[in-house]
Amino acid sequence: MTDFSAIRSSYVEAAYAKTVQGETRGAKPAGPAPKDFAQMVGDAASQAVDSVREGDQMAIKGLTGQASLQEVVQATMAMEQTVQVSVALRDKLVEAYQEVMRMPV
């Protein structure tokens, strides 16, 4: 099982900070209306796919000598982190589904 405390992302931390600030001030966020859950999940999935593709492309560039070792390692680490989060999310969703199926009707 993946330990979520080990997975850090500047995007997640920034989103959390914005949420906490909005809750403490009691103000509604400025800008467009928030997305529904399906859109957020779809956007996250497309970003995950993009991250994996970028990692693959950077690995190919590294093998052909078009990218530095540091760039390849950074892209690979970002790709690995994305895959770990995706697998952990999948596991949680399957676990939640199984729990719902065990509920008496």
PDB file of C-alpha atoms in Angstrom:
ATOM      1  CA  MET A   1       0.000   0.000   0.000  1.00  0.00           C
ATOM      2  CA  THR A   2       1.319   3.449  -0.834  1.00  0.00           C
ATOM      3  CA  ASP A   3       2.000   5.884   1.983  1.00  0.00           C
ATOM      4  CA  PHE A   4       0.339   9.148   0.955  1.00  0.00           C
ATOM      5  CA  SER A   5       2.477  11.128   3.412  1.00  0.00           C
ATOM      6  CA  ALA A   6       5.541  10.313   1.306  1.00  0.00           C
ATOM      7  CA  ILE A   7       3.955  11.673  -1.863  1.00  0.00           C
ATOM      8  CA  ARG A   8       4.347  15.445  -2.049  1.00  0.00           C
ATOM      9  CA  SER A   9       3.259  17.688  -4.850  1.00  0.00           C
ATOM     10  CA  SER A  10       3.409  21.451  -5.097  1.00  0.00           C
ATOM     11  CA  TYR A  11       0.040  21.411  -6.839  1.00  0.00           C
ATOM     12  CA  VAL A  12      -1.605  19.509  -4.001  1.00  0.00           C
ATOM     13  CA  GLU A  13      -0.030  21.699  -1.349  1.00  0.00           C
ATOM     14  CA  ALA A  14      -1.058  24.894  -3.164  1.00  0.00           C
ATOM     15  CA  ALA A  15      -4.632  23.642  -3.579  1.00  0.00           C
ATOM     16  CA  TYR A  16      -4.785  22.705   0.089  1.00  0.00           C
ATOM     17  CA  ALA A  17      -3.453  26.119   1.111  1.00  0.00           C
ATOM     18  CA  LYS A  18      -6.103  27.855  -0.998  1.00  0.00           C
ATOM     19  CA  THR A  19      -8.816  25.701   0.552  1.00  0.00           C
ATOM     20  CA  VAL A  20      -7.667  26.416   4.085  1.00  0.00           C
ATOM     21  CA  GLN A  21      -7.437  30.141   3.389  1.00  0.00           C
ATOM     22  CA  GLY A  22     -10.945  30.168   1.947  1.00  0.00           C
ATOM     23  CA  GLU A  23     -12.333  28.312   4.966  1.00  0.00           C
ATOM     24  CA  THR A  24     -10.655  30.553   7.530  1.00  0.00           C
ATOM     25  CA  ARG A  25     -11.737  33.771   5.855  1.00  0.00           C
ATOM     26  CA  GLY A  26     -15.211  32.490   5.045  1.00  0.00           C
ATOM     27  CA  ALA A  27     -15.003  33.997   1.572  1.00  0.00           C
ATOM     28  CA  LYS A  28     -15.983  32.335  -1.647  1.00  0.00           C
ATOM     29  CA  PRO A  29     -13.138  31.770  -4.111  1.00  0.00           C
ATOM     30  CA  ALA A  30     -12.910  34.355  -6.850  1.00  0.00           C
ATOM     31  CA  GLY A  31     -12.993  33.294 -10.471  1.00  0.00           C
ATOM     32  CA  PRO A  32     -14.944  30.669 -12.359  1.00  0.00           C
ATOM     33  CA  ALA A  33     -17.370  28.303 -10.669  1.00  0.00           C
ATOM     34  CA  PRO A  34     -15.825  25.114  -9.274  1.00  0.00           C
ATOM     35  CA  LYS A  35     -15.847  22.043 -11.479  1.00  0.00           C
ATOM     36  CA  ASP A  36     -17.981  19.057 -10.699  1.00  0.00           C
ATOM     37  CA  PHE A  37     -16.383  15.846  -9.483  1.00  0.00           C
ATOM     38  CA  ALA A  38     -16.431  14.111 -12.862  1.00  0.00           C
ATOM     39  CA  GLN A  39     -14.552  16.992 -14.494  1.00  0.00           C
ATOM     40  CA  MET A  40     -11.956  17.040 -11.719  1.00  0.00           C
ATOM     41  CA  VAL A  41     -11.351  13.297 -12.049  1.00  0.00           C
ATOM     42  CA  GLY A  42     -11.167  13.572 -15.842  1.00  0.00           C
ATOM     43  CA  ASP A  43      -8.676  16.436 -15.633  1.00  0.00           C
ATOM     44  CA  ALA A  44      -6.541  14.551 -13.112  1.00  0.00           C
ATOM     45  CA  ALA A  45      -6.527  11.460 -15.326  1.00  0.00           C
ATOM     46  CA  SER A  46      -5.507  13.441 -18.404  1.00  0.00           C
ATOM     47  CA  GLN A  47      -2.728  15.154 -16.424  1.00  0.00           C
ATOM     48  CA  ALA A  48      -1.506  11.748 -15.237  1.00  0.00           C
ATOM     49  CA  VAL A  49      -1.416  10.455 -18.806  1.00  0.00           C
ATOM     50  CA  ASP A  50       0.456  13.579 -19.922  1.00  0.00           C
ATOM     51  CA  SER A  51       3.004  13.128 -17.130  1.00  0.00           C
ATOM     52  CA  VAL A  52       3.668   9.511 -18.119  1.00  0.00           C
ATOM     53  CA  ARG A  53       4.006  10.457 -21.792  1.00  0.00           C
ATOM     54  CA  GLU A  54       6.437  13.270 -20.941  1.00  0.00           C
ATOM     55  CA  GLY A  55       8.512  10.817 -18.897  1.00  0.00           C
ATOM     56  CA  ASP A  56       8.620   8.359 -21.784  1.00  0.00           C
ATOM     57  CA  GLN A  57       9.556  11.066 -24.278  1.00  0.00           C
ATOM     58  CA  MET A  58      12.294  12.373 -21.995  1.00  0.00           C
ATOM     59  CA  ALA A  59      13.694   8.845 -21.568  1.00  0.00           C
ATOM     60  CA  ILE A  60      13.868   8.481 -25.353  1.00  0.00           C
ATOM     61  CA  LYS A  61      15.592  11.866 -25.623  1.00  0.00           C
ATOM     62  CA  GLY A  62      18.062  10.765 -22.959  1.00  0.00           C
ATOM     63  CA  LEU A  63      18.865   7.574 -24.849  1.00  0.00           C
ATOM     64  CA  THR A  64      19.479   9.524 -28.058  1.00  0.00           C
ATOM     65  CA  GLY A  65      21.599  12.133 -26.275  1.00  0.00           C
ATOM     66  CA  GLN A  66      19.130  15.006 -26.737  1.00  0.00           C
ATOM     67  CA  ALA A  67      18.498  15.487 -22.994  1.00  0.00           C
ATOM     68  CA  SER A  68      20.728  15.651 -19.950  1.00  0.00           C
ATOM     69  CA  LEU A  69      20.770  12.983 -17.275  1.00  0.00           C
ATOM     70  CA  GLN A  70      19.220  15.384 -14.767  1.00  0.00           C
ATOM     71  CA  GLU A  71      16.246  16.085 -17.058  1.00  0.00           C
ATOM     72  CA  VAL A  72      15.709  12.374 -17.606  1.00  0.00           C
ATOM     73  CA  VAL A  73      15.839  11.610 -13.883  1.00  0.00           C
ATOM     74  CA  GLN A  74      13.419  14.435 -13.047  1.00  0.00           C
ATOM     75  CA  ALA A  75      10.922  13.325 -15.687  1.00  0.00           C
ATOM     76  CA  THR A  76      11.237   9.698 -14.593  1.00  0.00           C
ATOM     77  CA  MET A  77      10.675  10.587 -10.940  1.00  0.00           C
ATOM     78  CA  ALA A  78       7.601  12.653 -11.843  1.00  0.00           C
ATOM     79  CA  MET A  79       6.295   9.763 -13.908  1.00  0.00           C
ATOM     80  CA  GLU A  80       6.928   7.273 -11.086  1.00  0.00           C
ATOM     81  CA  GLN A  81       5.149   9.512  -8.590  1.00  0.00           C
ATOM     82  CA  THR A  82       2.152   9.817 -10.914  1.00  0.00           C
ATOM     83  CA  VAL A  83       1.943   6.048 -11.330  1.00  0.00           C
ATOM     84  CA  GLN A  84       2.173   5.488  -7.560  1.00  0.00           C
ATOM     85  CA  VAL A  85      -0.643   7.945  -6.877  1.00  0.00           C
ATOM     86  CA  SER A  86      -2.775   6.425  -9.646  1.00  0.00           C
ATOM     87  CA  VAL A  87      -2.309   2.902  -8.287  1.00  0.00           C
ATOM     88  CA  ALA A  88      -3.064   4.028  -4.732  1.00  0.00           C
ATOM     89  CA  LEU A  89      -6.206   5.809  -5.916  1.00  0.00           C
ATOM     90  CA  ARG A  90      -7.310   2.739  -7.838  1.00  0.00           C
ATOM     91  CA  ASP A  91      -6.799   0.578  -4.753  1.00  0.00           C
ATOM     92  CA  LYS A  92      -8.872   2.950  -2.625  1.00  0.00           C
ATOM     93  CA  LEU A  93     -11.670   3.036  -5.197  1.00  0.00           C
ATOM     94  CA  VAL A  94     -11.789  -0.758  -5.409  1.00  0.00           C
ATOM     95  CA  GLU A  95     -11.786  -0.979  -1.621  1.00  0.00           C
ATOM     96  CA  ALA A  96     -14.656   1.535  -1.396  1.00  0.00           C
ATOM     97  CA  TYR A  97     -16.616  -0.355  -4.055  1.00  0.00           C
ATOM     98  CA  GLN A  98     -16.163  -3.630  -2.176  1.00  0.00           C
ATOM     99  CA  GLU A  99     -17.290  -1.969   1.043  1.00  0.00           C
ATOM    100  CA  VAL A 100     -20.445  -0.653  -0.623  1.00  0.00           C
ATOM    101  CA  MET A 101     -21.188  -4.085  -2.053  1.00  0.00           C
ATOM    102  CA  ARG A 102     -20.964  -5.613   1.455  1.00  0.00           C
ATOM    103  CA  MET A 103     -23.604  -3.231   2.820  1.00  0.00           C
ATOM    104  CA  PRO A 104     -26.940  -4.822   3.632  1.00  0.00           C
ATOM    105  CA  VAL A 105     -29.860  -3.574   1.570  1.00  0.00           C
TER     106      VAL A 105
END
